[in-house]
């Protein structure tokens, strides 16, 4: 079995690492969404390029993988599934990631950053549903409450007459953006459940390096699919014209794409770090909670409209988060109590 370096940490060191990864996730995701919106606002129009940069920064993940790799003894003692099975799992999940990222890119094209983030918050509700069917997670009253509240939050955005996309996007395109983002949130939640299922049924383990490797290999596949889409769609022909016509300049165009790719991977490091410092559920909750930060950041950076309906939607989303987190707290307390009882029974 692989021994995680986190097991040797002192209590204050553990809290420090949790805080660092928490910051990586919150800041990385918020910055990536804002940079994606900036790309479109300044004249960028390639949906496949916006899709590609969400995974193209995967080489960044080799840094934590190098420093936190398992010992040679642990690696050789582990049993791995056949290469063909692994390749199939990584290919299917990577293709799903590419499709999911494409939906997110379409959503961000037609929605303001704040509206986009509020709709993305529904992924927690979808995650509860898929986890119930695929991962045997219990559907408690608190979880149901969270699903209902988050659904109401998204519904408010959908029916709000004052909701609009950037630069006066038409209602039809706003609806396309809304449905694309909602679909992307559902697909992302399904993806998380499928990954969890892969760890349980195929890989038979869920260690830091294994999850990080899955993140890397699925990103490689997703990047390849995005490159194929970029050329197959013909969008690559307009990239040079797009760069020259970028309002903030050519250098800013390149830097925007580079930093978008980097910030998505910084977010990924935070996600994986929290999985192993705390739990995968906690990591997912914080990932969704970070979406509540983005509307506030968009308000400052892009001066997005924040009408009464959006404020109510944000408050509902926060209530949904609180309900989900409290259920997580209850589950964790129960699990700790059971572990304590087992230890005492063996004494």
Short mmCIF file of C-alpha atoms in Angstrom, two decimals:
data_model
loop_
_atom_site.label_atom_id
_atom_site.label_comp_id
_atom_site.label_asym_id
_atom_site.label_seq_id
_atom_site.Cartn_x
_atom_site.Cartn_y
_atom_site.Cartn_z
CA UNK A 1 0.00 0.00 0.00
CA UNK A 2 1.21 3.53 -0.79
CA UNK A 3 2.04 5.59 2.27
CA UNK A 4 0.96 9.18 1.95
CA UNK A 5 3.37 11.88 3.15
CA UNK A 6 0.34 13.60 4.70
CA UNK A 7 0.12 10.92 7.40
CA UNK A 8 3.37 12.17 8.95
CA UNK A 9 2.24 15.79 9.29
CA UNK A 10 1.78 17.55 12.60
CA UNK A 11 -1.63 19.04 13.32
CA UNK A 12 -0.64 22.64 12.46
CA UNK A 13 1.14 21.48 9.28
CA UNK A 14 -2.01 19.64 8.21
CA UNK A 15 -4.12 22.76 8.73
CA UNK A 16 -1.55 24.87 6.85
CA UNK A 17 -1.69 22.49 3.86
CA UNK A 18 -5.50 22.48 3.94
CA UNK A 19 -5.46 26.30 3.86
CA UNK A 20 -2.97 26.35 0.96
CA UNK A 21 -4.99 23.88 -1.11
CA UNK A 22 -8.20 25.70 -0.20
CA UNK A 23 -6.63 28.89 -1.60
CA UNK A 24 -5.40 27.10 -4.73
CA UNK A 25 -8.90 25.80 -5.46
CA UNK A 26 -10.80 29.02 -4.72
CA UNK A 27 -8.33 31.40 -6.40
CA UNK A 28 -7.55 29.07 -9.31
CA UNK A 29 -11.16 28.45 -10.27
CA UNK A 30 -12.26 32.09 -9.85
CA UNK A 31 -9.26 33.38 -11.85
CA UNK A 32 -9.79 30.79 -14.61
CA UNK A 33 -13.47 31.72 -15.04
CA UNK A 34 -12.68 35.46 -15.08
CA UNK A 35 -9.84 34.98 -17.59
CA UNK A 36 -12.20 32.90 -19.76
CA UNK A 37 -14.74 35.72 -19.71
CA UNK A 38 -11.94 38.26 -20.43
CA UNK A 39 -10.91 36.21 -23.48
CA UNK A 40 -14.41 36.51 -24.96
CA UNK A 41 -14.85 40.15 -23.95
CA UNK A 42 -11.65 41.23 -25.69
CA UNK A 43 -12.53 39.63 -29.01
CA UNK A 44 -11.75 35.93 -28.58
CA UNK A 45 -14.37 33.78 -30.24
CA UNK A 46 -12.94 30.25 -30.56
CA UNK A 47 -14.96 27.85 -28.41
CA UNK A 48 -12.48 25.03 -29.09
CA UNK A 49 -9.53 27.17 -27.99
CA UNK A 50 -11.42 28.06 -24.79
CA UNK A 51 -12.02 24.30 -24.35
CA UNK A 52 -8.38 23.37 -25.00
CA UNK A 53 -6.89 25.73 -22.40
CA UNK A 54 -8.97 24.10 -19.65
CA UNK A 55 -6.78 20.97 -19.85
CA UNK A 56 -3.68 21.97 -21.86
CA UNK A 57 -1.82 23.03 -18.71
CA UNK A 58 -1.61 19.43 -17.44
CA UNK A 59 2.26 19.43 -17.38
CA UNK A 60 1.95 21.65 -14.27
CA UNK A 61 0.59 18.59 -12.43
CA UNK A 62 3.90 16.73 -12.85
CA UNK A 63 5.38 19.06 -10.18
CA UNK A 64 3.26 17.78 -7.23
CA UNK A 65 3.41 14.25 -8.71
CA UNK A 66 7.23 14.37 -8.64
CA UNK A 67 7.46 15.59 -5.04
CA UNK A 68 4.70 13.33 -3.68
CA UNK A 69 5.29 10.16 -5.67
CA UNK A 70 5.08 6.82 -3.82
CA UNK A 71 8.13 4.91 -2.67
CA UNK A 72 9.54 2.26 -5.11
CA UNK A 73 8.50 -0.50 -2.69
CA UNK A 74 4.92 0.75 -2.60
CA UNK A 75 4.79 1.04 -6.38
CA UNK A 76 6.08 -2.49 -7.05
CA UNK A 77 3.83 -4.06 -4.42
CA UNK A 78 0.66 -2.62 -5.95
CA UNK A 79 -1.44 -4.65 -8.36
CA UNK A 80 -2.58 -2.81 -11.46
CA UNK A 81 -5.36 -3.65 -13.93
CA UNK A 82 -4.36 -4.55 -17.53
CA UNK A 83 -3.03 -1.68 -19.63
CA UNK A 84 -5.90 -2.04 -22.11
CA UNK A 85 -8.47 -1.54 -19.34
CA UNK A 86 -6.58 1.47 -17.97
CA UNK A 87 -6.26 3.01 -21.43
CA UNK A 88 -9.98 2.52 -22.08
CA UNK A 89 -10.92 4.12 -18.74
CA UNK A 90 -8.63 7.12 -19.33
CA UNK A 91 -9.82 7.52 -22.94
CA UNK A 92 -13.54 7.43 -22.10
CA UNK A 93 -13.18 9.78 -19.12
CA UNK A 94 -10.91 12.12 -21.13
CA UNK A 95 -13.43 12.29 -23.98
CA UNK A 96 -16.19 13.10 -21.46
CA UNK A 97 -13.97 15.82 -19.94
CA UNK A 98 -13.49 17.37 -23.41
CA UNK A 99 -17.24 17.37 -24.07
CA UNK A 100 -17.92 18.83 -20.64
CA UNK A 101 -15.34 21.59 -21.15
CA UNK A 102 -16.89 22.42 -24.53
CA UNK A 103 -20.30 22.89 -22.90
CA UNK A 104 -18.71 25.14 -20.26
CA UNK A 105 -17.04 27.19 -23.03
CA UNK A 106 -20.37 27.68 -24.82
CA UNK A 107 -22.00 28.69 -21.54
CA UNK A 108 -19.32 31.25 -20.72
CA UNK A 109 -19.55 32.68 -24.25
CA UNK A 110 -23.21 33.60 -23.85
CA UNK A 111 -23.41 34.32 -20.11
CA UNK A 112 -21.86 36.86 -17.78
CA UNK A 113 -19.29 35.43 -15.35
CA UNK A 114 -21.61 35.89 -12.36
CA UNK A 115 -24.62 34.20 -14.00
CA UNK A 116 -22.41 31.39 -15.31
CA UNK A 117 -21.01 30.70 -11.84
CA UNK A 118 -24.42 30.66 -10.17
CA UNK A 119 -25.71 28.08 -12.66
CA UNK A 120 -22.53 26.00 -12.20
CA UNK A 121 -23.38 25.76 -8.51
CA UNK A 122 -26.10 23.23 -9.43
CA UNK A 123 -23.33 20.64 -9.91
CA UNK A 124 -23.57 19.91 -6.17
CA UNK A 125 -27.24 18.97 -6.57
CA UNK A 126 -26.46 16.79 -9.60
CA UNK A 127 -23.57 15.23 -7.68
CA UNK A 128 -25.93 14.17 -4.88
CA UNK A 129 -28.26 12.48 -7.39
CA UNK A 130 -25.51 10.65 -9.32
CA UNK A 131 -23.74 9.63 -6.10
CA UNK A 132 -26.99 8.08 -4.89
CA UNK A 133 -27.37 5.91 -8.00
CA UNK A 134 -23.71 5.16 -8.81
CA UNK A 135 -21.81 5.40 -5.51
CA UNK A 136 -24.45 4.27 -2.99
CA UNK A 137 -24.49 7.60 -1.14
CA UNK A 138 -27.48 8.01 1.16
CA UNK A 139 -30.10 10.57 0.17
CA UNK A 140 -30.88 12.25 3.51
CA UNK A 141 -33.28 15.08 4.28
CA UNK A 142 -30.38 17.57 4.35
CA UNK A 143 -29.11 16.40 0.96
CA UNK A 144 -32.63 16.63 -0.48
CA UNK A 145 -32.94 20.13 1.00
CA UNK A 146 -29.65 21.11 -0.65
CA UNK A 147 -30.78 19.74 -4.04
CA UNK A 148 -34.10 21.62 -3.88
CA UNK A 149 -32.52 24.93 -2.80
CA UNK A 150 -29.76 24.81 -5.43
CA UNK A 151 -32.35 23.94 -8.10
CA UNK A 152 -34.44 26.95 -7.04
CA UNK A 153 -31.32 29.15 -7.24
CA UNK A 154 -30.72 28.09 -10.86
CA UNK A 155 -34.43 28.42 -11.69
CA UNK A 156 -34.42 32.04 -10.47
CA UNK A 157 -31.61 32.87 -12.90
CA UNK A 158 -33.48 31.13 -15.74
CA UNK A 159 -36.74 33.06 -15.30
CA UNK A 160 -35.20 36.42 -14.37
CA UNK A 161 -36.15 38.91 -17.10
CA UNK A 162 -33.15 41.09 -16.21
CA UNK A 163 -30.67 38.23 -16.68
CA UNK A 164 -28.61 38.84 -19.78
CA UNK A 165 -25.37 37.81 -21.34
CA UNK A 166 -22.43 40.09 -22.01
CA UNK A 167 -22.89 42.97 -24.46
CA UNK A 168 -26.62 42.48 -24.81
CA UNK A 169 -26.64 38.83 -25.91
CA UNK A 170 -30.09 37.85 -27.21
CA UNK A 171 -32.54 35.83 -25.11
CA UNK A 172 -32.11 32.88 -27.48
CA UNK A 173 -28.33 32.81 -27.01
CA UNK A 174 -28.79 33.35 -23.27
CA UNK A 175 -31.01 30.26 -23.19
CA UNK A 176 -28.39 28.29 -25.13
CA UNK A 177 -25.75 29.42 -22.64
CA UNK A 178 -27.99 28.54 -19.70
CA UNK A 179 -28.76 25.04 -21.01
CA UNK A 180 -25.12 24.42 -21.98
CA UNK A 181 -23.89 25.41 -18.51
CA UNK A 182 -26.62 23.37 -16.80
CA UNK A 183 -25.74 20.38 -18.99
CA UNK A 184 -22.05 20.87 -18.25
CA UNK A 185 -22.75 20.91 -14.50
CA UNK A 186 -24.71 17.67 -14.77
CA UNK A 187 -22.02 16.05 -16.94
CA UNK A 188 -19.27 17.15 -14.53
CA UNK A 189 -21.12 15.59 -11.61
CA UNK A 190 -21.59 12.39 -13.60
CA UNK A 191 -17.87 12.48 -14.39
CA UNK A 192 -17.00 12.69 -10.68
CA UNK A 193 -19.19 9.69 -9.92
CA UNK A 194 -17.70 7.73 -12.83
CA UNK A 195 -14.19 8.53 -11.59
CA UNK A 196 -15.15 7.37 -8.10
CA UNK A 197 -16.55 4.19 -9.63
CA UNK A 198 -13.29 3.69 -11.56
CA UNK A 199 -11.27 3.93 -8.34
CA UNK A 200 -13.54 1.42 -6.63
CA UNK A 201 -14.02 -1.14 -9.43
CA UNK A 202 -11.00 -0.81 -11.76
CA UNK A 203 -8.03 0.80 -10.02
CA UNK A 204 -9.06 -0.65 -6.62
CA UNK A 205 -7.32 2.21 -4.79
CA UNK A 206 -7.53 5.99 -4.40
CA UNK A 207 -4.13 7.37 -3.45
CA UNK A 208 -2.65 10.80 -4.16
CA UNK A 209 -0.49 9.69 -7.09
CA UNK A 210 -3.24 7.54 -8.64
CA UNK A 211 -5.77 10.40 -8.64
CA UNK A 212 -3.14 12.84 -9.93
CA UNK A 213 -2.19 10.43 -12.71
CA UNK A 214 -5.86 10.09 -13.67
CA UNK A 215 -6.11 13.88 -13.79
CA UNK A 216 -3.02 14.03 -16.05
CA UNK A 217 -3.97 11.21 -18.45
CA UNK A 218 -7.59 12.31 -18.84
CA UNK A 219 -6.33 15.86 -19.48
CA UNK A 220 -3.98 14.52 -22.19
CA UNK A 221 -6.93 12.77 -23.90
CA UNK A 222 -9.20 15.82 -23.47
CA UNK A 223 -6.50 18.11 -24.92
CA UNK A 224 -6.07 15.82 -27.95
CA UNK A 225 -9.84 15.75 -28.52
CA UNK A 226 -9.93 19.56 -28.26
CA UNK A 227 -7.08 19.92 -30.79
CA UNK A 228 -8.95 17.62 -33.20
CA UNK A 229 -12.10 19.69 -32.68
CA UNK A 230 -10.15 22.91 -33.25
CA UNK A 231 -8.91 21.72 -36.64
CA UNK A 232 -12.06 19.81 -37.67
CA UNK A 233 -14.25 22.86 -37.02
CA UNK A 234 -11.94 25.14 -39.00
CA UNK A 235 -11.59 27.54 -36.05
CA UNK A 236 -7.79 27.25 -36.27
CA UNK A 237 -7.88 29.31 -39.48
CA UNK A 238 -9.17 32.37 -37.63
CA UNK A 239 -6.76 32.18 -34.65
CA UNK A 240 -4.15 34.49 -36.19
CA UNK A 241 -6.80 37.06 -37.11
CA UNK A 242 -8.27 36.65 -33.62
CA UNK A 243 -4.89 37.35 -32.00
CA UNK A 244 -4.28 40.47 -34.12
CA UNK A 245 -7.80 41.73 -33.41
CA UNK A 246 -7.64 41.10 -29.65
CA UNK A 247 -8.56 44.42 -28.01
CA UNK A 248 -5.91 44.15 -25.29
CA UNK A 249 -3.12 43.33 -27.77
CA UNK A 250 -1.32 40.25 -29.09
CA UNK A 251 0.88 39.76 -26.03
CA UNK A 252 -2.18 39.97 -23.78
CA UNK A 253 -3.92 37.40 -26.01
CA UNK A 254 -1.13 34.86 -25.52
CA UNK A 255 -0.82 35.59 -21.79
CA UNK A 256 -4.58 35.26 -21.32
CA UNK A 257 -4.56 31.76 -22.84
CA UNK A 258 -1.41 30.71 -20.94
CA UNK A 259 -2.64 31.93 -17.57
CA UNK A 260 -6.09 30.44 -18.14
CA UNK A 261 -4.41 27.05 -18.67
CA UNK A 262 -2.19 27.51 -15.60
CA UNK A 263 -4.99 28.65 -13.27
CA UNK A 264 -7.18 25.67 -14.20
CA UNK A 265 -4.32 23.36 -13.20
CA UNK A 266 -3.69 25.31 -9.97
CA UNK A 267 -7.35 24.64 -9.24
CA UNK A 268 -6.80 20.94 -10.04
CA UNK A 269 -3.89 20.77 -7.56
CA UNK A 270 -6.18 22.23 -4.88
CA UNK A 271 -8.92 19.71 -5.71
CA UNK A 272 -6.59 16.70 -5.48
CA UNK A 273 -4.86 18.08 -2.38
CA UNK A 274 -8.13 18.47 -0.48
CA UNK A 275 -9.22 14.97 -1.49
CA UNK A 276 -6.28 13.49 0.39
CA UNK A 277 -6.06 15.96 3.22
CA UNK A 278 -9.78 15.77 3.99
CA UNK A 279 -12.25 13.86 1.75
CA UNK A 280 -13.37 13.83 -1.88
CA UNK A 281 -16.82 15.09 -0.81
CA UNK A 282 -15.26 18.04 1.03
CA UNK A 283 -13.14 18.84 -2.03
CA UNK A 284 -16.22 18.83 -4.26
CA UNK A 285 -18.19 21.02 -1.83
CA UNK A 286 -15.37 23.59 -1.65
CA UNK A 287 -15.05 23.45 -5.45
CA UNK A 288 -18.73 24.34 -5.74
CA UNK A 289 -18.53 26.87 -2.91
CA UNK A 290 -15.78 28.69 -4.81
CA UNK A 291 -18.34 29.42 -7.52
CA UNK A 292 -20.06 31.74 -5.03
CA UNK A 293 -16.86 33.80 -4.90
CA UNK A 294 -16.78 34.34 -8.67
CA UNK A 295 -19.95 36.48 -8.93
CA UNK A 296 -18.45 38.86 -6.35
CA UNK A 297 -15.16 38.96 -8.26
CA UNK A 298 -17.04 39.50 -11.54
CA UNK A 299 -18.90 42.37 -9.91
CA UNK A 300 -15.56 44.08 -9.24
CA UNK A 301 -13.67 43.13 -12.42
CA UNK A 302 -16.39 43.28 -15.10
CA UNK A 303 -19.02 45.37 -13.26
CA UNK A 304 -21.63 42.63 -13.82
CA UNK A 305 -25.19 43.54 -12.91
CA UNK A 306 -26.12 42.24 -9.45
CA UNK A 307 -29.87 42.73 -9.21
CA UNK A 308 -32.15 41.53 -6.43
CA UNK A 309 -32.84 38.19 -8.10
CA UNK A 310 -29.12 37.40 -8.37
CA UNK A 311 -28.60 38.34 -4.72
CA UNK A 312 -31.40 35.98 -3.69
CA UNK A 313 -29.91 33.27 -5.96
CA UNK A 314 -26.51 33.68 -4.27
CA UNK A 315 -28.09 33.48 -0.80
CA UNK A 316 -30.05 30.36 -1.79
CA UNK A 317 -26.88 28.79 -3.17
CA UNK A 318 -25.06 29.50 0.10
CA UNK A 319 -27.94 27.91 2.05
CA UNK A 320 -27.68 24.87 -0.22
CA UNK A 321 -23.92 24.67 0.43
CA UNK A 322 -24.49 24.96 4.17
CA UNK A 323 -27.02 22.12 4.14
CA UNK A 324 -24.66 19.88 2.16
CA UNK A 325 -21.64 20.71 4.35
CA UNK A 326 -23.62 20.07 7.55
CA UNK A 327 -24.59 16.63 6.24
CA UNK A 328 -20.91 16.01 5.46
CA UNK A 329 -20.05 17.05 9.02
CA UNK A 330 -22.65 14.63 10.46
CA UNK A 331 -21.35 11.77 8.28
CA UNK A 332 -17.76 12.49 9.28
CA UNK A 333 -18.65 12.64 12.99
CA UNK A 334 -20.48 9.32 12.73
CA UNK A 335 -17.54 7.71 10.91
CA UNK A 336 -15.08 8.96 13.56
CA UNK A 337 -17.29 7.62 16.35
CA UNK A 338 -17.46 4.20 14.66
CA UNK A 339 -13.67 4.09 14.25
CA UNK A 340 -13.22 5.00 17.91
CA UNK A 341 -15.67 2.27 19.00
CA UNK A 342 -13.83 -0.32 16.86
CA UNK A 343 -10.46 0.63 18.34
CA UNK A 344 -11.83 0.45 21.89
CA UNK A 345 -13.40 -2.96 21.23
CA UNK A 346 -9.97 -4.33 20.23
CA UNK A 347 -8.26 -3.03 23.38
#
